[in-house]
Amino acid sequence: MLLLRRLGFEVRRQRSAVPAAGRGVVVTRGTVPAGAVCAWYPGTVYLPGDPLLLASIGNQFVFACADGVHVDGRGGGLSGLLFGSCAGRDHMGPYPAADRSWRTELPANPLAVGQFVNNQSPGFPSNVRYQEVDLPAVPYPLRRYLPYAWYRARVPPPMRAVVLVAQRDIRVGEELFANYFTVVHDS
């Protein structure tokens, strides 16, 4: 409800309209305006050279950024264990290092569902685009709201995030679709 009041829309994981695609992300209330961030792609952030091979085997949730950084958005299996371990390692005093709830059915950050956005296909055109974002130094008390953990310990800011941005107004009942091979770049 807070998301609807603040942003004017809500999105949720639901069964995809694409046959045999499993789950997708659907606008359930309000309208996502063109240019709005409508989802975050959560996960473990790997810098170039970090060992991603084992976690990537059979893993369709590894997002490759233009600069060689990768975000592993798989919440279960080895990927989920690695995320939990890295987030636990970076815990500081009473402050969690990351929001771990994105791996559950009810994420605390309701936008942390970007890993479930399906690829465009004939009949299901793209309506969102990926945007790589480098977040400046985030104070530890606020990191509990970000669904990201570095694979490598003690990485200095900025924190890499990947968000999905609406290409046009997206209305209630519409599913979000992205082109898996398109990333928005600053010019």
JSON list of C-alpha atoms in Angstrom, two decimals:
[
{"chain": "A", "resi": 1, "resn": "MET", "atom": "CA", "xyz": [0.00, 0.00, 0.00]},
{"chain": "A", "resi": 2, "resn": "LEU", "atom": "CA", "xyz": [2.87, 2.38, 0.79]},
{"chain": "A", "resi": 3, "resn": "LEU", "atom": "CA", "xyz": [4.31, 1.80, -2.68]},
{"chain": "A", "resi": 4, "resn": "LEU", "atom": "CA", "xyz": [0.97, 2.69, -4.26]},
{"chain": "A", "resi": 5, "resn": "ARG", "atom": "CA", "xyz": [0.72, 5.90, -2.21]},
{"chain": "A", "resi": 6, "resn": "ARG", "atom": "CA", "xyz": [4.32, 6.97, -2.89]},
{"chain": "A", "resi": 7, "resn": "LEU", "atom": "CA", "xyz": [4.86, 5.85, -6.48]},
{"chain": "A", "resi": 8, "resn": "GLY", "atom": "CA", "xyz": [1.33, 5.41, -7.81]},
{"chain": "A", "resi": 9, "resn": "PHE", "atom": "CA", "xyz": [1.73, 1.72, -8.68]},
{"chain": "A", "resi": 10, "resn": "GLU", "atom": "CA", "xyz": [2.40, -1.77, -7.33]},
{"chain": "A", "resi": 11, "resn": "VAL", "atom": "CA", "xyz": [4.10, -4.71, -9.04]},
{"chain": "A", "resi": 12, "resn": "ARG", "atom": "CA", "xyz": [4.06, -8.36, -8.00]},
{"chain": "A", "resi": 13, "resn": "ARG", "atom": "CA", "xyz": [5.35, -11.73, -9.11]},
{"chain": "A", "resi": 14, "resn": "GLN", "atom": "CA", "xyz": [2.58, -13.66, -10.82]},
{"chain": "A", "resi": 15, "resn": "ARG", "atom": "CA", "xyz": [2.12, -16.37, -13.41]},
{"chain": "A", "resi": 16, "resn": "SER", "atom": "CA", "xyz": [3.43, -15.07, -16.73]},
{"chain": "A", "resi": 17, "resn": "ALA", "atom": "CA", "xyz": [1.21, -14.56, -19.77]},
{"chain": "A", "resi": 18, "resn": "VAL", "atom": "CA", "xyz": [3.97, -16.21, -21.82]},
{"chain": "A", "resi": 19, "resn": "PRO", "atom": "CA", "xyz": [3.25, -19.94, -22.18]},
{"chain": "A", "resi": 20, "resn": "ALA", "atom": "CA", "xyz": [5.73, -22.11, -20.24]},
{"chain": "A", "resi": 21, "resn": "ALA", "atom": "CA", "xyz": [7.59, -19.04, -18.90]},
{"chain": "A", "resi": 22, "resn": "GLY", "atom": "CA", "xyz": [6.73, -19.63, -15.24]},
{"chain": "A", "resi": 23, "resn": "ARG", "atom": "CA", "xyz": [6.42, -16.44, -13.25]},
{"chain": "A", "resi": 24, "resn": "GLY", "atom": "CA", "xyz": [6.67, -12.86, -14.39]},
{"chain": "A", "resi": 25, "resn": "VAL", "atom": "CA", "xyz": [6.15, -9.40, -12.91]},
{"chain": "A", "resi": 26, "resn": "VAL", "atom": "CA", "xyz": [2.76, -7.72, -13.35]},
{"chain": "A", "resi": 27, "resn": "VAL", "atom": "CA", "xyz": [1.45, -4.24, -12.51]},
{"chain": "A", "resi": 28, "resn": "THR", "atom": "CA", "xyz": [-1.28, -5.02, -9.96]},
{"chain": "A", "resi": 29, "resn": "ARG", "atom": "CA", "xyz": [-2.37, -1.48, -9.02]},
{"chain": "A", "resi": 30, "resn": "GLY", "atom": "CA", "xyz": [-1.98, 1.98, -10.52]},
{"chain": "A", "resi": 31, "resn": "THR", "atom": "CA", "xyz": [0.08, 2.92, -13.58]},
{"chain": "A", "resi": 32, "resn": "VAL", "atom": "CA", "xyz": [3.85, 2.87, -13.95]},
{"chain": "A", "resi": 33, "resn": "PRO", "atom": "CA", "xyz": [4.72, 6.16, -15.69]},
{"chain": "A", "resi": 34, "resn": "ALA", "atom": "CA", "xyz": [7.24, 6.19, -18.53]},
{"chain": "A", "resi": 35, "resn": "GLY", "atom": "CA", "xyz": [10.73, 6.75, -17.15]},
{"chain": "A", "resi": 36, "resn": "ALA", "atom": "CA", "xyz": [9.94, 5.41, -13.66]},
{"chain": "A", "resi": 37, "resn": "VAL", "atom": "CA", "xyz": [12.00, 2.76, -11.90]},
{"chain": "A", "resi": 38, "resn": "CYS", "atom": "CA", "xyz": [9.57, -0.14, -11.61]},
{"chain": "A", "resi": 39, "resn": "ALA", "atom": "CA", "xyz": [11.81, -2.97, -10.34]},
{"chain": "A", "resi": 40, "resn": "TRP", "atom": "CA", "xyz": [15.27, -3.71, -8.93]},
{"chain": "A", "resi": 41, "resn": "TYR", "atom": "CA", "xyz": [17.34, -6.68, -10.11]},
{"chain": "A", "resi": 42, "resn": "PRO", "atom": "CA", "xyz": [18.64, -7.98, -6.74]},
{"chain": "A", "resi": 43, "resn": "GLY", "atom": "CA", "xyz": [21.50, -10.31, -5.93]},
{"chain": "A", "resi": 44, "resn": "THR", "atom": "CA", "xyz": [25.15, -10.92, -5.24]},
{"chain": "A", "resi": 45, "resn": "VAL", "atom": "CA", "xyz": [27.42, -8.45, -7.04]},
{"chain": "A", "resi": 46, "resn": "TYR", "atom": "CA", "xyz": [30.58, -9.90, -8.62]},
{"chain": "A", "resi": 47, "resn": "LEU", "atom": "CA", "xyz": [33.44, -7.71, -9.82]},
{"chain": "A", "resi": 48, "resn": "PRO", "atom": "CA", "xyz": [35.48, -8.77, -12.87]},
{"chain": "A", "resi": 49, "resn": "GLY", "atom": "CA", "xyz": [37.78, -11.56, -11.76]},
{"chain": "A", "resi": 50, "resn": "ASP", "atom": "CA", "xyz": [35.56, -12.78, -8.90]},
{"chain": "A", "resi": 51, "resn": "PRO", "atom": "CA", "xyz": [34.88, -16.55, -9.07]},
{"chain": "A", "resi": 52, "resn": "LEU", "atom": "CA", "xyz": [31.41, -16.82, -10.60]},
{"chain": "A", "resi": 53, "resn": "LEU", "atom": "CA", "xyz": [31.78, -20.12, -12.47]},
{"chain": "A", "resi": 54, "resn": "LEU", "atom": "CA", "xyz": [30.22, -22.52, -9.94]},
{"chain": "A", "resi": 55, "resn": "ALA", "atom": "CA", "xyz": [27.33, -20.19, -9.09]},
{"chain": "A", "resi": 56, "resn": "SER", "atom": "CA", "xyz": [26.64, -19.60, -12.80]},
{"chain": "A", "resi": 57, "resn": "ILE", "atom": "CA", "xyz": [26.32, -23.23, -13.91]},
{"chain": "A", "resi": 58, "resn": "GLY", "atom": "CA", "xyz": [22.72, -23.74, -15.00]},
{"chain": "A", "resi": 59, "resn": "ASN", "atom": "CA", "xyz": [21.84, -20.32, -13.58]},
{"chain": "A", "resi": 60, "resn": "GLN", "atom": "CA", "xyz": [19.61, -18.18, -15.81]},
{"chain": "A", "resi": 61, "resn": "PHE", "atom": "CA", "xyz": [19.59, -15.30, -13.30]},
{"chain": "A", "resi": 62, "resn": "VAL", "atom": "CA", "xyz": [23.13, -13.95, -13.82]},
{"chain": "A", "resi": 63, "resn": "PHE", "atom": "CA", "xyz": [22.92, -10.42, -15.23]},
{"chain": "A", "resi": 64, "resn": "ALA", "atom": "CA", "xyz": [26.05, -9.23, -17.05]},
{"chain": "A", "resi": 65, "resn": "CYS", "atom": "CA", "xyz": [26.69, -5.48, -16.85]},
{"chain": "A", "resi": 66, "resn": "ALA", "atom": "CA", "xyz": [28.47, -3.61, -19.65]},
{"chain": "A", "resi": 67, "resn": "ASP", "atom": "CA", "xyz": [31.66, -3.17, -17.58]},
{"chain": "A", "resi": 68, "resn": "GLY", "atom": "CA", "xyz": [32.11, -6.82, -16.60]},
{"chain": "A", "resi": 69, "resn": "VAL", "atom": "CA", "xyz": [30.32, -6.61, -13.24]},
{"chain": "A", "resi": 70, "resn": "HIS", "atom": "CA", "xyz": [27.73, -9.39, -12.76]},
{"chain": "A", "resi": 71, "resn": "VAL", "atom": "CA", "xyz": [24.65, -9.56, -10.53]},
{"chain": "A", "resi": 72, "resn": "ASP", "atom": "CA", "xyz": [23.46, -13.06, -9.57]},
{"chain": "A", "resi": 73, "resn": "GLY", "atom": "CA", "xyz": [19.72, -12.75, -8.98]},
{"chain": "A", "resi": 74, "resn": "ARG", "atom": "CA", "xyz": [19.02, -16.39, -8.19]},
{"chain": "A", "resi": 75, "resn": "GLY", "atom": "CA", "xyz": [17.64, -16.56, -4.66]},
{"chain": "A", "resi": 76, "resn": "GLY", "atom": "CA", "xyz": [18.00, -20.30, -4.11]},
{"chain": "A", "resi": 77, "resn": "GLY", "atom": "CA", "xyz": [20.61, -23.02, -4.39]},
{"chain": "A", "resi": 78, "resn": "LEU", "atom": "CA", "xyz": [24.29, -22.15, -4.22]},
{"chain": "A", "resi": 79, "resn": "SER", "atom": "CA", "xyz": [23.53, -18.55, -5.27]},
{"chain": "A", "resi": 80, "resn": "GLY", "atom": "CA", "xyz": [21.16, -18.03, -2.34]},
{"chain": "A", "resi": 81, "resn": "LEU", "atom": "CA", "xyz": [23.67, -19.53, 0.09]},
{"chain": "A", "resi": 82, "resn": "LEU", "atom": "CA", "xyz": [26.43, -17.25, -1.24]},
{"chain": "A", "resi": 83, "resn": "PHE", "atom": "CA", "xyz": [24.21, -14.17, -0.95]},
{"chain": "A", "resi": 84, "resn": "GLY", "atom": "CA", "xyz": [23.30, -15.03, 2.65]},
{"chain": "A", "resi": 85, "resn": "SER", "atom": "CA", "xyz": [26.92, -15.69, 3.52]},
{"chain": "A", "resi": 86, "resn": "CYS", "atom": "CA", "xyz": [28.20, -12.45, 1.97]},
{"chain": "A", "resi": 87, "resn": "ALA", "atom": "CA", "xyz": [25.43, -10.36, 3.55]},
{"chain": "A", "resi": 88, "resn": "GLY", "atom": "CA", "xyz": [26.14, -11.99, 6.93]},
{"chain": "A", "resi": 89, "resn": "ARG", "atom": "CA", "xyz": [29.87, -11.42, 6.60]},
{"chain": "A", "resi": 90, "resn": "ASP", "atom": "CA", "xyz": [29.38, -7.69, 5.96]},
{"chain": "A", "resi": 91, "resn": "HIS", "atom": "CA", "xyz": [26.93, -7.22, 8.86]},
{"chain": "A", "resi": 92, "resn": "MET", "atom": "CA", "xyz": [28.08, -4.31, 11.07]},
{"chain": "A", "resi": 93, "resn": "GLY", "atom": "CA", "xyz": [26.85, -4.13, 14.67]},
{"chain": "A", "resi": 94, "resn": "PRO", "atom": "CA", "xyz": [23.05, -3.89, 14.71]},
{"chain": "A", "resi": 95, "resn": "TYR", "atom": "CA", "xyz": [22.94, -3.05, 11.00]},
{"chain": "A", "resi": 96, "resn": "PRO", "atom": "CA", "xyz": [22.29, -5.69, 8.34]},
{"chain": "A", "resi": 97, "resn": "ALA", "atom": "CA", "xyz": [24.47, -5.28, 5.25]},
{"chain": "A", "resi": 98, "resn": "ALA", "atom": "CA", "xyz": [21.63, -6.03, 2.82]},
{"chain": "A", "resi": 99, "resn": "ASP", "atom": "CA", "xyz": [17.96, -6.84, 2.48]},
{"chain": "A", "resi": 100, "resn": "ARG", "atom": "CA", "xyz": [17.82, -10.64, 2.40]},
{"chain": "A", "resi": 101, "resn": "SER", "atom": "CA", "xyz": [14.04, -10.84, 2.03]},
{"chain": "A", "resi": 102, "resn": "TRP", "atom": "CA", "xyz": [14.11, -10.61, -1.79]},
{"chain": "A", "resi": 103, "resn": "ARG", "atom": "CA", "xyz": [14.75, -14.36, -1.74]},
{"chain": "A", "resi": 104, "resn": "THR", "atom": "CA", "xyz": [11.33, -14.97, -0.13]},
{"chain": "A", "resi": 105, "resn": "GLU", "atom": "CA", "xyz": [7.78, -14.78, -1.45]},
{"chain": "A", "resi": 106, "resn": "LEU", "atom": "CA", "xyz": [7.21, -11.50, 0.43]},
{"chain": "A", "resi": 107, "resn": "PRO", "atom": "CA", "xyz": [10.20, -9.20, -0.10]},
{"chain": "A", "resi": 108, "resn": "ALA", "atom": "CA", "xyz": [10.43, -6.18, 2.22]},
{"chain": "A", "resi": 109, "resn": "ASN", "atom": "CA", "xyz": [11.32, -4.11, -0.85]},
{"chain": "A", "resi": 110, "resn": "PRO", "atom": "CA", "xyz": [8.40, -4.90, -3.18]},
{"chain": "A", "resi": 111, "resn": "LEU", "atom": "CA", "xyz": [10.39, -3.66, -6.18]},
{"chain": "A", "resi": 112, "resn": "ALA", "atom": "CA", "xyz": [13.09, -6.33, -5.66]},
{"chain": "A", "resi": 113, "resn": "VAL", "atom": "CA", "xyz": [11.50, -8.62, -8.25]},
{"chain": "A", "resi": 114, "resn": "GLY", "atom": "CA", "xyz": [13.44, -7.66, -11.39]},
{"chain": "A", "resi": 115, "resn": "GLN", "atom": "CA", "xyz": [14.94, -11.11, -11.76]},
{"chain": "A", "resi": 116, "resn": "PHE", "atom": "CA", "xyz": [11.45, -12.39, -12.65]},
{"chain": "A", "resi": 117, "resn": "VAL", "atom": "CA", "xyz": [10.90, -9.98, -15.56]},
{"chain": "A", "resi": 118, "resn": "ASN", "atom": "CA", "xyz": [10.66, -12.11, -18.69]},
{"chain": "A", "resi": 119, "resn": "ASN", "atom": "CA", "xyz": [12.32, -11.53, -22.05]},
{"chain": "A", "resi": 120, "resn": "GLN", "atom": "CA", "xyz": [10.37, -9.87, -24.84]},
{"chain": "A", "resi": 121, "resn": "SER", "atom": "CA", "xyz": [9.13, -12.16, -27.59]},
{"chain": "A", "resi": 122, "resn": "PRO", "atom": "CA", "xyz": [6.71, -11.98, -30.51]},
{"chain": "A", "resi": 123, "resn": "GLY", "atom": "CA", "xyz": [3.40, -10.82, -29.08]},
{"chain": "A", "resi": 124, "resn": "PHE", "atom": "CA", "xyz": [5.07, -9.61, -25.87]},
{"chain": "A", "resi": 125, "resn": "PRO", "atom": "CA", "xyz": [7.11, -6.49, -26.74]},
{"chain": "A", "resi": 126, "resn": "SER", "atom": "CA", "xyz": [9.58, -4.88, -24.36]},
{"chain": "A", "resi": 127, "resn": "ASN", "atom": "CA", "xyz": [8.11, -2.22, -22.07]},
{"chain": "A", "resi": 128, "resn": "VAL", "atom": "CA", "xyz": [11.03, -1.85, -19.61]},
{"chain": "A", "resi": 129, "resn": "ARG", "atom": "CA", "xyz": [14.80, -1.47, -19.97]},
{"chain": "A", "resi": 130, "resn": "TYR", "atom": "CA", "xyz": [17.70, -2.31, -17.70]},
{"chain": "A", "resi": 131, "resn": "GLN", "atom": "CA", "xyz": [19.70, 0.56, -16.21]},
{"chain": "A", "resi": 132, "resn": "GLU", "atom": "CA", "xyz": [22.98, 0.04, -14.40]},
{"chain": "A", "resi": 133, "resn": "VAL", "atom": "CA", "xyz": [23.31, 2.45, -11.48]},
{"chain": "A", "resi": 134, "resn": "ASP", "atom": "CA", "xyz": [26.26, 3.10, -9.19]},
{"chain": "A", "resi": 135, "resn": "LEU", "atom": "CA", "xyz": [24.94, 4.13, -5.78]},
{"chain": "A", "resi": 136, "resn": "PRO", "atom": "CA", "xyz": [27.17, 6.50, -3.79]},
{"chain": "A", "resi": 137, "resn": "ALA", "atom": "CA", "xyz": [28.26, 5.64, -0.26]},
{"chain": "A", "resi": 138, "resn": "VAL", "atom": "CA", "xyz": [25.13, 4.32, 1.43]},
{"chain": "A", "resi": 139, "resn": "PRO", "atom": "CA", "xyz": [25.12, 4.73, 5.24]},
{"chain": "A", "resi": 140, "resn": "TYR", "atom": "CA", "xyz": [25.09, 1.37, 7.02]},
{"chain": "A", "resi": 141, "resn": "PRO", "atom": "CA", "xyz": [21.68, 1.92, 8.66]},
{"chain": "A", "resi": 142, "resn": "LEU", "atom": "CA", "xyz": [20.16, 2.28, 5.18]},
{"chain": "A", "resi": 143, "resn": "ARG", "atom": "CA", "xyz": [21.88, -0.72, 3.54]},
{"chain": "A", "resi": 144, "resn": "ARG", "atom": "CA", "xyz": [19.24, -3.01, 5.04]},
{"chain": "A", "resi": 145, "resn": "TYR", "atom": "CA", "xyz": [16.90, -1.73, 2.30]},
{"chain": "A", "resi": 146, "resn": "LEU", "atom": "CA", "xyz": [19.17, -2.61, -0.62]},
{"chain": "A", "resi": 147, "resn": "PRO", "atom": "CA", "xyz": [18.94, -6.13, -2.07]},
{"chain": "A", "resi": 148, "resn": "TYR", "atom": "CA", "xyz": [22.66, -6.32, -2.91]},
{"chain": "A", "resi": 149, "resn": "ALA", "atom": "CA", "xyz": [25.72, -7.92, -1.33]},
{"chain": "A", "resi": 150, "resn": "TRP", "atom": "CA", "xyz": [29.25, -7.87, -2.72]},
{"chain": "A", "resi": 151, "resn": "TYR", "atom": "CA", "xyz": [30.85, -11.26, -3.29]},
{"chain": "A", "resi": 152, "resn": "ARG", "atom": "CA", "xyz": [34.20, -9.71, -2.38]},
{"chain": "A", "resi": 153, "resn": "ALA", "atom": "CA", "xyz": [34.69, -8.38, 1.17]},
{"chain": "A", "resi": 154, "resn": "ARG", "atom": "CA", "xyz": [35.14, -4.66, 1.87]},
{"chain": "A", "resi": 155, "resn": "VAL", "atom": "CA", "xyz": [34.53, -3.19, -1.58]},
{"chain": "A", "resi": 156, "resn": "PRO", "atom": "CA", "xyz": [34.57, 0.62, -1.43]},
{"chain": "A", "resi": 157, "resn": "PRO", "atom": "CA", "xyz": [31.61, 2.62, -2.82]},
{"chain": "A", "resi": 158, "resn": "PRO", "atom": "CA", "xyz": [29.89, 2.92, -5.16]},
{"chain": "A", "resi": 159, "resn": "MET", "atom": "CA", "xyz": [27.50, -0.05, -4.89]},
{"chain": "A", "resi": 160, "resn": "ARG", "atom": "CA", "xyz": [26.31, -1.44, -8.22]},
{"chain": "A", "resi": 161, "resn": "ALA", "atom": "CA", "xyz": [22.57, -1.72, -8.68]},
{"chain": "A", "resi": 162, "resn": "VAL", "atom": "CA", "xyz": [20.52, -2.74, -11.69]},
{"chain": "A", "resi": 163, "resn": "VAL", "atom": "CA", "xyz": [17.02, -1.32, -12.04]},
{"chain": "A", "resi": 164, "resn": "LEU", "atom": "CA", "xyz": [14.31, -1.65, -14.65]},
{"chain": "A", "resi": 165, "resn": "VAL", "atom": "CA", "xyz": [12.90, 1.57, -16.12]},
{"chain": "A", "resi": 166, "resn": "ALA", "atom": "CA", "xyz": [9.51, 1.84, -17.85]},
{"chain": "A", "resi": 167, "resn": "GLN", "atom": "CA", "xyz": [9.82, 2.71, -21.55]},
{"chain": "A", "resi": 168, "resn": "ARG", "atom": "CA", "xyz": [6.17, 3.80, -21.67]},
{"chain": "A", "resi": 169, "resn": "ASP", "atom": "CA", "xyz": [3.21, 4.02, -19.30]},
{"chain": "A", "resi": 170, "resn": "ILE", "atom": "CA", "xyz": [2.41, 0.49, -18.08]},
{"chain": "A", "resi": 171, "resn": "ARG", "atom": "CA", "xyz": [-1.12, -0.10, -16.84]},
{"chain": "A", "resi": 172, "resn": "VAL", "atom": "CA", "xyz": [-2.80, -2.49, -14.39]},
{"chain": "A", "resi": 173, "resn": "GLY", "atom": "CA", "xyz": [-2.72, -6.08, -15.58]},
{"chain": "A", "resi": 174, "resn": "GLU", "atom": "CA", "xyz": [0.23, -5.58, -17.92]},
{"chain": "A", "resi": 175, "resn": "GLU", "atom": "CA", "xyz": [3.27, -7.77, -17.48]},
{"chain": "A", "resi": 176, "resn": "LEU", "atom": "CA", "xyz": [6.76, -6.28, -17.57]},
{"chain": "A", "resi": 177, "resn": "PHE", "atom": "CA", "xyz": [8.96, -7.46, -20.45]},
{"chain": "A", "resi": 178, "resn": "ALA", "atom": "CA", "xyz": [12.57, -6.53, -21.14]},
{"chain": "A", "resi": 179, "resn": "ASN", "atom": "CA", "xyz": [14.99, -7.13, -23.97]},
{"chain": "A", "resi": 180, "resn": "TYR", "atom": "CA", "xyz": [17.63, -9.26, -22.25]},
{"chain": "A", "resi": 181, "resn": "PHE", "atom": "CA", "xyz": [20.29, -7.86, -24.57]},
{"chain": "A", "resi": 182, "resn": "THR", "atom": "CA", "xyz": [19.65, -4.14, -24.07]},
{"chain": "A", "resi": 183, "resn": "VAL", "atom": "CA", "xyz": [21.15, -2.01, -21.31]},
{"chain": "A", "resi": 184, "resn": "VAL", "atom": "CA", "xyz": [20.64, 1.75, -21.11]},
{"chain": "A", "resi": 185, "resn": "HIS", "atom": "CA", "xyz": [23.99, 3.56, -21.16]},
{"chain": "A", "resi": 186, "resn": "ASP", "atom": "CA", "xyz": [24.71, 7.15, -20.22]},
{"chain": "A", "resi": 187, "resn": "SER", "atom": "CA", "xyz": [26.07, 9.06, -23.19]}
]
